[in-house]
Structures are given as structure tokens and as C-alpha cells.
Amino acid sequence: MIKGLIKLGSSIAGRIAGKSKPAQNALKTVPEKDLFCRRYWHDAAEEGLLNQSRKTSVEMHGYLNSINHNFIIPGQPKLMDSVHWQTNMTPREMISMTDFEFKRLKPLEQKMHVYRAIGEKPEFFSEYKLYQKARDIQKGDVMMMREYAYATSDKGYAHFYLVNNKGIFYEIEVPEGARISRKGDIGKYDEVVFPRSSRFECTGVKEIKDAENDYKLVKLKYLC
């Protein structure tokens, strides 16, 4: 199944890139200005590869955190074709399979709220500029999380990731119908992973600063 998904993904990507003959009128309704990823998923839908499954999580749910550095740290893409020691797949293969699985997951049947914390980043960290940009978010802004972002329905557990109670704490509303990967005690304690490059609208910000805390509370709504 894994190799099949990877092969199908490569086939569609190759056709869009002009490496093989496109299906008749496959892109007829897609505006030329659309991004490559939109055209890619349009073709996948046309091929019937995105039929909904009953799965609530992607197969690589627990391993995606170990490849997230490829999206957030400059210079890491050169490692995309190195074999991952736990999965015996390259990050590129893991991503290809996972992106397809996200599109086929069972949609949420009701709205949920999850939490995510980012500890403070010192200036010498490679992620510092990205962290500062996230800190500067304002109500109405739309932000993108490049990685497969992890979150939890357990607010207290999420707080453990605020090192010294400093950083950014996200409260995220996930609407009904969203396709996210969920594991754990579903409905009571969920570990959630969002698709890579997910977009969120900021619905509110607040500085939490007192004798014990110095972090920014950011309320988000998951868009796609």
C-alpha cells in the first residue's frame, strides 16, 4: 500500500510537470494562476485517488515530528533523500504518502479545540526569525505552519512545552469537517497532527505576563 501511494503520487506529479501525457481535459477547470499543489490535488481527485476512508490518523502520525526540521530549518532539504532510521523510508517518501493520506482521512464530525505551545527561542537558534514572526501575529492575520504541526486536546499537557513559561501558546479551533490526524483516547485525550503548510486565522492575541509567566496567548481558527 505504501509503495502504491508513493507511485501514484509520483505519477500525478510527473504528469502535471509534463513528464507524461496528461489526461484529457484534466486541468480544464483549473485556472492557470493556481499553485502547483492545487493543480496536483485537482488531478488526484480527477483520478479518484482521494476517496474518503474511515481512518482517523495517518500511518506516519508518530514519526512526522522527526522530519519537521526539513521544513523549518534552512539547508535541511538536502537530507530529504536520506533513509529515516525508524521507517526505512526517506523523508520524501514519508511526505508523499502522508499528504495523500491526509486528503482521505475521515472528516471531523464536530468542532474541537486543541492546544500547542512553542517555547522561547534564543537569537542564536536557526528558528529565531520564524519564532519572532509568529510572536508578532495580530488579530485578522493568516499564518502558515510549514511543518506537520502537533497539538493536543489536553491544555495542561501542552503547557509543559512552554519552557520556563515563556514563548507562544496557541488555542486552536478546528471546525467540523476538517481532516486532521488524531490518536490517543479520542474525545478525551487527543494527540493531533495537522497537514503540512496548514493555514490558520488569528482570532485574538493576549500577552500573559506576571511573576511566573511571560508568553503570548494566540487564538487561531484552522482554515485548511
CSV table of N, CA and C in Angstrom, one decimal, residues 76-220:
chain,number,residue,atom,x,y,z
A,76,GLN,N,18.1,22.2,5.3
A,76,GLN,CA,17.8,20.8,5.6
A,76,GLN,C,17.3,20.0,4.4
A,77,PRO,N,16.7,20.6,3.4
A,77,PRO,CA,16.2,19.8,2.3
A,77,PRO,C,17.1,18.8,1.6
A,78,LYS,N,18.4,19.0,1.8
A,78,LYS,CA,19.4,18.1,1.2
A,78,LYS,C,19.4,16.7,1.9
A,79,LEU,N,18.7,16.7,3.0
A,79,LEU,CA,18.6,15.4,3.7
A,79,LEU,C,17.3,14.6,3.4
A,80,MET,N,16.5,15.2,2.5
A,80,MET,CA,15.2,14.6,2.1
A,80,MET,C,15.3,13.2,1.5
A,81,ASP,N,16.5,12.8,1.0
A,81,ASP,CA,16.6,11.5,0.4
A,81,ASP,C,17.4,10.6,1.2
A,82,SER,N,17.7,10.9,2.5
A,82,SER,CA,18.4,10.0,3.4
A,82,SER,C,17.3,9.1,4.1
A,83,VAL,N,17.7,7.9,4.2
A,83,VAL,CA,16.7,6.9,4.8
A,83,VAL,C,16.5,7.2,6.3
A,84,HIS,N,15.2,7.3,6.7
A,84,HIS,CA,14.9,7.5,8.1
A,84,HIS,C,15.1,6.2,8.8
A,85,TRP,N,15.8,6.3,10.0
A,85,TRP,CA,16.2,5.1,10.6
A,85,TRP,C,15.1,4.3,11.2
A,86,GLN,N,13.9,4.9,11.5
A,86,GLN,CA,12.8,4.2,12.1
A,86,GLN,C,11.8,3.6,11.1
A,87,THR,N,11.7,4.2,9.9
A,87,THR,CA,10.7,3.8,9.0
A,87,THR,C,11.3,3.1,7.7
A,88,ASN,N,12.6,3.2,7.6
A,88,ASN,CA,13.2,2.7,6.4
A,88,ASN,C,12.7,3.3,5.1
A,89,MET,N,12.2,4.5,5.2
A,89,MET,CA,11.8,5.3,4.1
A,89,MET,C,12.5,6.7,4.1
A,90,THR,N,12.6,7.3,3.0
A,90,THR,CA,13.2,8.7,3.0
A,90,THR,C,12.1,9.7,3.5
A,91,PRO,N,12.5,10.8,4.0
A,91,PRO,CA,11.5,11.8,4.3
A,91,PRO,C,10.7,12.2,3.1
A,92,ARG,N,11.2,12.2,1.9
A,92,ARG,CA,10.5,12.5,0.7
A,92,ARG,C,9.3,11.5,0.5
A,93,GLU,N,9.7,10.2,0.7
A,93,GLU,CA,8.7,9.1,0.6
A,93,GLU,C,7.6,9.2,1.7
A,94,MET,N,8.0,9.5,2.9
A,94,MET,CA,7.1,9.7,4.0
A,94,MET,C,6.1,10.8,3.7
A,95,ILE,N,6.6,11.9,3.2
A,95,ILE,CA,5.8,13.1,2.9
A,95,ILE,C,4.8,12.8,1.8
A,96,SER,N,5.3,12.1,0.7
A,96,SER,CA,4.4,11.8,-0.4
A,96,SER,C,3.2,10.9,0.1
A,97,MET,N,3.5,9.9,0.9
A,97,MET,CA,2.5,9.0,1.4
A,97,MET,C,1.5,9.7,2.3
A,98,THR,N,2.1,10.5,3.2
A,98,THR,CA,1.3,11.2,4.3
A,98,THR,C,0.4,12.2,3.7
A,99,ASP,N,0.8,13.0,2.7
A,99,ASP,CA,0.0,14.0,2.1
A,99,ASP,C,-1.3,13.4,1.5
A,100,PHE,N,-1.1,12.3,0.8
A,100,PHE,CA,-2.2,11.6,0.3
A,100,PHE,C,-3.2,11.1,1.4
A,101,GLU,N,-2.6,10.6,2.4
A,101,GLU,CA,-3.5,10.0,3.5
A,101,GLU,C,-4.3,11.1,4.2
A,102,PHE,N,-3.7,12.3,4.4
A,102,PHE,CA,-4.5,13.4,5.0
A,102,PHE,C,-5.7,13.8,4.1
A,103,LYS,N,-5.6,13.7,2.8
A,103,LYS,CA,-6.7,14.1,2.0
A,103,LYS,C,-7.8,13.1,2.0
A,104,ARG,N,-7.5,11.8,2.5
A,104,ARG,CA,-8.5,10.8,2.5
A,104,ARG,C,-9.1,10.5,3.9
A,105,LEU,N,-8.6,11.1,5.0
A,105,LEU,CA,-9.0,10.9,6.3
A,105,LEU,C,-10.5,11.2,6.5
A,106,LYS,N,-11.1,10.5,7.5
A,106,LYS,CA,-12.5,10.7,7.8
A,106,LYS,C,-12.6,12.2,8.4
A,107,PRO,N,-13.5,13.0,7.9
A,107,PRO,CA,-13.6,14.4,8.4
A,107,PRO,C,-14.1,14.4,9.9
A,108,LEU,N,-13.7,15.4,10.6
A,108,LEU,CA,-14.3,15.6,12.0
A,108,LEU,C,-15.8,15.7,11.9
A,109,GLU,N,-16.4,15.1,12.9
A,109,GLU,CA,-17.9,15.1,12.9
A,109,GLU,C,-18.4,16.3,13.8
A,110,GLN,N,-17.5,16.8,14.6
A,110,GLN,CA,-17.9,18.0,15.3
A,110,GLN,C,-16.6,18.9,15.6
A,111,LYS,N,-16.9,20.1,15.9
A,111,LYS,CA,-15.8,21.1,16.2
A,111,LYS,C,-15.0,20.6,17.4
A,112,MET,N,-13.7,20.9,17.4
A,112,MET,CA,-12.9,20.6,18.6
A,112,MET,C,-11.9,21.7,18.9
A,113,HIS,N,-11.4,21.8,20.1
A,113,HIS,CA,-10.3,22.7,20.4
A,113,HIS,C,-9.1,22.0,20.9
A,114,VAL,N,-7.9,22.4,20.4
A,114,VAL,CA,-6.7,21.8,20.7
A,114,VAL,C,-5.7,22.9,21.1
A,115,TYR,N,-4.5,22.5,21.7
A,115,TYR,CA,-3.6,23.4,22.2
A,115,TYR,C,-2.2,23.0,21.7
A,116,ARG,N,-1.3,24.1,21.6
A,116,ARG,CA,0.0,23.9,21.1
A,116,ARG,C,0.9,24.9,21.7
A,117,ALA,N,2.1,24.6,22.1
A,117,ALA,CA,3.0,25.5,22.7
A,117,ALA,C,4.3,25.5,22.0
A,118,ILE,N,4.9,26.7,21.9
A,118,ILE,CA,6.2,26.8,21.3
A,118,ILE,C,7.1,27.6,22.3
A,119,GLY,N,8.1,26.9,22.8
A,119,GLY,CA,9.0,27.5,23.8
A,119,GLY,C,9.8,28.7,23.2
A,120,GLU,N,10.2,29.6,24.1
A,120,GLU,CA,11.0,30.8,23.6
A,120,GLU,C,12.3,30.3,22.9
A,121,LYS,N,12.6,31.0,21.8
A,121,LYS,CA,13.8,30.7,21.0
A,121,LYS,C,14.9,31.8,21.2
A,122,PRO,N,16.1,31.4,21.6
A,122,PRO,CA,17.1,32.4,21.7
A,122,PRO,C,17.6,32.9,20.3
A,123,GLU,N,18.2,34.0,20.3
A,123,GLU,CA,18.6,34.6,19.0
A,123,GLU,C,19.6,33.7,18.2
A,124,PHE,N,20.4,32.9,18.8
A,124,PHE,CA,21.3,32.1,18.1
A,124,PHE,C,20.7,30.8,17.5
A,125,PHE,N,19.4,30.6,17.8
A,125,PHE,CA,18.7,29.4,17.2
A,125,PHE,C,18.4,29.7,15.7
A,126,SER,N,18.4,28.7,14.9
A,126,SER,CA,18.1,28.9,13.5
A,126,SER,C,16.7,29.2,13.2
A,127,GLU,N,15.8,28.8,14.2
A,127,GLU,CA,14.4,29.1,14.1
A,127,GLU,C,14.0,30.5,14.6
A,128,TYR,N,14.9,31.3,15.1
A,128,TYR,CA,14.6,32.5,15.8
A,128,TYR,C,13.7,33.5,15.0
A,129,LYS,N,14.1,33.7,13.7
A,129,LYS,CA,13.3,34.6,12.9
A,129,LYS,C,11.9,34.2,12.7
A,130,LEU,N,11.7,32.9,12.5
A,130,LEU,CA,10.4,32.3,12.3
A,130,LEU,C,9.6,32.4,13.6
A,131,TYR,N,10.3,32.2,14.7
A,131,TYR,CA,9.6,32.4,16.0
A,131,TYR,C,9.2,33.8,16.3
A,132,GLN,N,10.1,34.8,16.0
A,132,GLN,CA,9.7,36.2,16.1
A,132,GLN,C,8.5,36.6,15.3
A,133,LYS,N,8.5,36.1,14.0
A,133,LYS,CA,7.4,36.4,13.1
A,133,LYS,C,6.1,35.9,13.7
A,134,ALA,N,6.1,34.7,14.3
A,134,ALA,CA,4.9,34.1,14.9
A,134,ALA,C,4.5,35.0,16.1
A,135,ARG,N,5.5,35.5,16.9
A,135,ARG,CA,5.2,36.3,18.1
A,135,ARG,C,4.5,37.6,17.7
A,136,ASP,N,4.8,38.1,16.5
A,136,ASP,CA,4.2,39.4,16.0
A,136,ASP,C,2.9,39.3,15.4
A,137,ILE,N,2.3,38.1,15.4
A,137,ILE,CA,1.0,37.9,14.8
A,137,ILE,C,-0.1,38.8,15.5
A,138,GLN,N,-1.0,39.3,14.6
A,138,GLN,CA,-2.1,40.2,15.1
A,138,GLN,C,-3.5,39.6,14.7
A,139,LYS,N,-4.5,40.0,15.4
A,139,LYS,CA,-5.9,39.5,15.1
A,139,LYS,C,-6.2,39.8,13.6
A,140,GLY,N,-6.7,38.8,12.9
A,140,GLY,CA,-7.0,39.0,11.5
A,140,GLY,C,-6.0,38.5,10.6
A,141,ASP,N,-4.7,38.3,11.1
A,141,ASP,CA,-3.7,37.8,10.2
A,141,ASP,C,-3.9,36.3,10.0
A,142,VAL,N,-3.4,35.8,8.8
A,142,VAL,CA,-3.4,34.4,8.5
A,142,VAL,C,-2.0,33.9,8.5
A,143,MET,N,-1.7,32.9,9.3
A,143,MET,CA,-0.4,32.3,9.4
A,143,MET,C,-0.4,30.9,8.8
A,144,MET,N,0.8,30.5,8.4
A,144,MET,CA,1.0,29.1,7.9
A,144,MET,C,2.0,28.4,8.8
A,145,MET,N,1.7,27.2,9.1
A,145,MET,CA,2.7,26.4,9.8
A,145,MET,C,3.3,25.4,8.8
A,146,ARG,N,4.5,25.6,8.5
A,146,ARG,CA,5.1,24.8,7.4
A,146,ARG,C,5.2,23.3,7.7
A,147,GLU,N,5.4,23.0,8.9
A,147,GLU,CA,5.7,21.6,9.3
A,147,GLU,C,4.4,20.9,9.5
A,148,TYR,N,4.5,19.6,9.9
A,148,TYR,CA,3.3,18.8,10.4
A,148,TYR,C,3.2,19.2,11.8
A,149,ALA,N,2.3,20.1,12.1
A,149,ALA,CA,2.2,20.7,13.4
A,149,ALA,C,1.4,19.8,14.4
A,150,TYR,N,2.0,19.5,15.6
A,150,TYR,CA,1.4,18.7,16.6
A,150,TYR,C,0.7,19.6,17.6
A,151,ALA,N,-0.4,19.0,18.1
A,151,ALA,CA,-1.2,19.7,19.1
A,151,ALA,C,-1.9,18.7,20.0
A,152,THR,N,-2.6,19.1,21.1
A,152,THR,CA,-3.2,18.2,22.0
A,152,THR,C,-4.5,18.8,22.5
A,153,SER,N,-5.5,17.9,22.8
A,153,SER,CA,-6.7,18.4,23.4
A,153,SER,C,-6.5,18.6,24.9
A,154,ASP,N,-5.4,18.2,25.5
A,154,ASP,CA,-5.1,18.4,26.9
A,154,ASP,C,-4.3,19.7,27.1
A,155,LYS,N,-5.0,20.7,27.6
A,155,LYS,CA,-4.4,22.0,27.7
A,155,LYS,C,-3.2,22.0,28.7
A,156,GLY,N,-3.3,21.3,29.8
A,156,GLY,CA,-2.3,21.2,30.8
A,156,GLY,C,-1.0,20.6,30.2
A,157,TYR,N,-1.2,19.5,29.4
A,157,TYR,CA,0.0,18.8,28.8
A,157,TYR,C,0.7,19.8,27.9
A,158,ALA,N,-0.1,20.5,27.1
A,158,ALA,CA,0.5,21.5,26.1
A,158,ALA,C,1.4,22.5,26.9
A,159,HIS,N,1.0,22.9,28.0
A,159,HIS,CA,1.7,23.9,28.8
A,159,HIS,C,3.1,23.5,29.2
A,160,PHE,N,3.4,22.1,29.2
A,160,PHE,CA,4.7,21.6,29.6
A,160,PHE,C,5.7,22.1,28.5
A,161,TYR,N,5.3,22.4,27.3
A,161,TYR,CA,6.2,22.8,26.3
A,161,TYR,C,6.5,24.3,26.3
A,162,LEU,N,6.0,25.0,27.2
A,162,LEU,CA,6.4,26.4,27.4
A,162,LEU,C,7.5,26.4,28.4
A,163,VAL,N,8.7,26.3,27.9
A,163,VAL,CA,9.9,26.2,28.7
A,163,VAL,C,10.0,27.5,29.6
A,164,ASN,N,10.1,27.3,30.9
A,164,ASN,CA,10.2,28.5,31.8
A,164,ASN,C,8.9,29.4,31.7
A,165,ASN,N,7.8,28.8,31.2
A,165,ASN,CA,6.6,29.6,31.0
A,165,ASN,C,6.8,30.8,30.0
A,166,LYS,N,7.7,30.6,29.0
A,166,LYS,CA,8.0,31.7,28.1
A,166,LYS,C,7.8,31.1,26.7
A,167,GLY,N,7.2,31.9,25.8
A,167,GLY,CA,7.0,31.5,24.4
A,167,GLY,C,5.7,31.9,23.8
A,168,ILE,N,5.1,31.0,23.1
A,168,ILE,CA,3.8,31.2,22.4
A,168,ILE,C,2.9,30.0,22.8
A,169,PHE,N,1.7,30.3,23.2
A,169,PHE,CA,0.7,29.3,23.5
A,169,PHE,C,-0.5,29.5,22.6
A,170,TYR,N,-0.8,28.4,21.8
A,170,TYR,CA,-1.9,28.5,20.8
A,170,TYR,C,-3.1,27.8,21.3
A,171,GLU,N,-4.2,28.4,21.2
A,171,GLU,CA,-5.5,27.8,21.4
A,171,GLU,C,-6.2,27.7,20.0
A,172,ILE,N,-6.4,26.5,19.5
A,172,ILE,CA,-6.8,26.3,18.1
A,172,ILE,C,-8.2,25.7,18.0
A,173,GLU,N,-9.1,26.4,17.3
A,173,GLU,CA,-10.4,25.9,17.0
A,173,GLU,C,-10.3,25.1,15.7
A,174,VAL,N,-10.7,23.9,15.7
A,174,VAL,CA,-10.7,23.1,14.5
A,174,VAL,C,-12.2,22.8,14.1
A,175,PRO,N,-12.6,23.3,13.0
A,175,PRO,CA,-14.1,23.2,12.6
A,175,PRO,C,-14.5,21.8,12.2
A,176,GLU,N,-15.8,21.5,12.3
A,176,GLU,CA,-16.3,20.3,11.8
A,176,GLU,C,-16.0,20.1,10.3
A,177,GLY,N,-15.7,18.9,9.9
A,177,GLY,CA,-15.4,18.6,8.5
A,177,GLY,C,-13.9,18.7,8.2
A,178,ALA,N,-13.1,19.1,9.1
A,178,ALA,CA,-11.6,19.2,8.9
A,178,ALA,C,-11.0,17.8,8.9
A,179,ARG,N,-10.0,17.6,8.1
A,179,ARG,CA,-9.2,16.4,8.1
A,179,ARG,C,-7.9,16.5,8.8
A,180,ILE,N,-7.8,16.1,10.0
A,180,ILE,CA,-6.6,16.1,10.8
A,180,ILE,C,-6.3,14.7,11.3
A,181,SER,N,-5.1,14.4,11.6
A,181,SER,CA,-4.8,13.1,12.2
A,181,SER,C,-4.9,13.1,13.7
A,182,ARG,N,-5.7,12.1,14.2
A,182,ARG,CA,-6.0,12.1,15.6
A,182,ARG,C,-5.6,10.7,16.2
A,183,LYS,N,-4.9,10.7,17.3
A,183,LYS,CA,-4.6,9.5,18.0
A,183,LYS,C,-4.8,9.7,19.5
A,184,GLY,N,-4.8,8.6,20.3
A,184,GLY,CA,-5.0,8.7,21.7
A,184,GLY,C,-6.4,8.3,22.1
A,185,ASP,N,-6.8,8.7,23.3
A,185,ASP,CA,-8.2,8.5,23.7
A,185,ASP,C,-9.1,9.5,23.1
A,186,ILE,N,-9.6,9.1,21.9
A,186,ILE,CA,-10.4,10.1,21.1
A,186,ILE,C,-11.6,10.6,21.8
A,187,GLY,N,-11.6,12.0,21.8
A,187,GLY,CA,-12.7,12.6,22.5
A,187,GLY,C,-12.4,13.0,24.0
A,188,LYS,N,-11.3,12.4,24.5
A,188,LYS,CA,-10.9,12.7,25.9
A,188,LYS,C,-9.5,13.3,25.9
A,189,TYR,N,-8.6,12.5,25.3
A,189,TYR,CA,-7.2,13.0,25.2
A,189,TYR,C,-6.7,12.7,23.8
A,190,ASP,N,-6.7,13.7,23.0
A,190,ASP,CA,-6.3,13.5,21.6
A,190,ASP,C,-4.9,14.1,21.3
A,191,GLU,N,-4.0,13.4,20.6
A,191,GLU,CA,-2.8,14.0,20.0
A,191,GLU,C,-3.2,14.2,18.6
A,192,VAL,N,-3.0,15.4,18.1
A,192,VAL,CA,-3.4,15.8,16.8
A,192,VAL,C,-2.2,16.3,16.0
A,193,VAL,N,-2.2,15.9,14.7
A,193,VAL,CA,-1.2,16.4,13.7
A,193,VAL,C,-2.0,17.0,12.6
A,194,PHE,N,-1.6,18.3,12.2
A,194,PHE,CA,-2.2,19.0,11.1
A,194,PHE,C,-1.4,18.7,9.8
A,195,PRO,N,-2.0,18.7,8.6
A,195,PRO,CA,-1.2,18.6,7.4
A,195,PRO,C,-0.2,19.7,7.3
A,196,ARG,N,0.9,19.4,6.6
A,196,ARG,CA,2.0,20.4,6.5
A,196,ARG,C,1.4,21.6,5.7
A,197,SER,N,2.0,22.8,5.9
A,197,SER,CA,1.6,24.0,5.3
A,197,SER,C,0.1,24.4,5.6
A,198,SER,N,-0.4,24.0,6.8
A,198,SER,CA,-1.7,24.3,7.2
A,198,SER,C,-1.8,25.8,7.4
A,199,ARG,N,-3.0,26.4,7.2
A,199,ARG,CA,-3.2,27.8,7.4
A,199,ARG,C,-4.2,28.1,8.5
A,200,PHE,N,-3.9,29.1,9.3
A,200,PHE,CA,-4.8,29.4,10.4
A,200,PHE,C,-5.0,30.9,10.5
A,201,GLU,N,-6.3,31.3,10.8
A,201,GLU,CA,-6.6,32.7,11.0
A,201,GLU,C,-6.5,33.0,12.5
A,202,CYS,N,-5.8,34.1,12.8
A,202,CYS,CA,-5.7,34.6,14.2
A,202,CYS,C,-7.0,35.3,14.6
A,203,THR,N,-7.6,34.8,15.6
A,203,THR,CA,-8.9,35.4,16.1
A,203,THR,C,-8.7,36.2,17.4
A,204,GLY,N,-7.5,36.2,17.9
A,204,GLY,CA,-7.2,37.0,19.1
A,204,GLY,C,-5.8,36.8,19.7
A,205,VAL,N,-5.3,37.8,20.3
A,205,VAL,CA,-4.0,37.7,21.0
A,205,VAL,C,-4.0,38.4,22.3
A,206,LYS,N,-3.2,37.9,23.2
A,206,LYS,CA,-3.1,38.5,24.6
A,206,LYS,C,-1.7,38.2,25.2
A,207,GLU,N,-1.1,39.2,25.8
A,207,GLU,CA,0.2,39.0,26.5
A,207,GLU,C,-0.1,38.5,27.9
A,208,ILE,N,0.5,37.4,28.2
A,208,ILE,CA,0.3,36.8,29.6
A,208,ILE,C,1.6,37.1,30.3
A,209,LYS,N,1.7,38.0,31.2
A,209,LYS,CA,2.9,38.4,31.8
A,209,LYS,C,2.7,38.7,33.3
A,210,ASP,N,3.3,37.9,34.1
A,210,ASP,CA,3.2,38.2,35.6
A,210,ASP,C,4.5,37.6,36.2
A,211,ALA,N,4.5,37.4,37.5
A,211,ALA,CA,5.7,36.9,38.2
A,211,ALA,C,6.1,35.6,37.7
A,212,GLU,N,5.2,34.7,37.2
A,212,GLU,CA,5.6,33.4,36.8
A,212,GLU,C,5.5,33.2,35.3
A,213,ASN,N,4.8,34.0,34.5
A,213,ASN,CA,4.6,33.8,33.1
A,213,ASN,C,5.1,35.0,32.3
A,214,ASP,N,5.5,34.6,31.1
A,214,ASP,CA,5.8,35.7,30.1
A,214,ASP,C,5.7,35.0,28.7
A,215,TYR,N,4.4,34.9,28.3
A,215,TYR,CA,4.2,34.3,27.0
A,215,TYR,C,3.0,34.9,26.3
A,216,LYS,N,2.9,34.7,25.0
A,216,LYS,CA,1.8,35.3,24.2
A,216,LYS,C,0.8,34.2,23.9
A,217,LEU,N,-0.5,34.5,24.3
A,217,LEU,CA,-1.6,33.6,24.0
A,217,LEU,C,-2.2,34.0,22.7
A,218,VAL,N,-2.2,33.1,21.8
A,218,VAL,CA,-2.7,33.3,20.4
A,218,VAL,C,-3.9,32.4,20.1
A,219,LYS,N,-5.0,32.9,19.8
A,219,LYS,CA,-6.2,32.1,19.4
A,219,LYS,C,-6.2,32.0,17.9
A,220,LEU,N,-6.4,30.8,17.4
A,220,LEU,CA,-6.4,30.5,16.0
A,220,LEU,C,-7.6,29.7,15.6
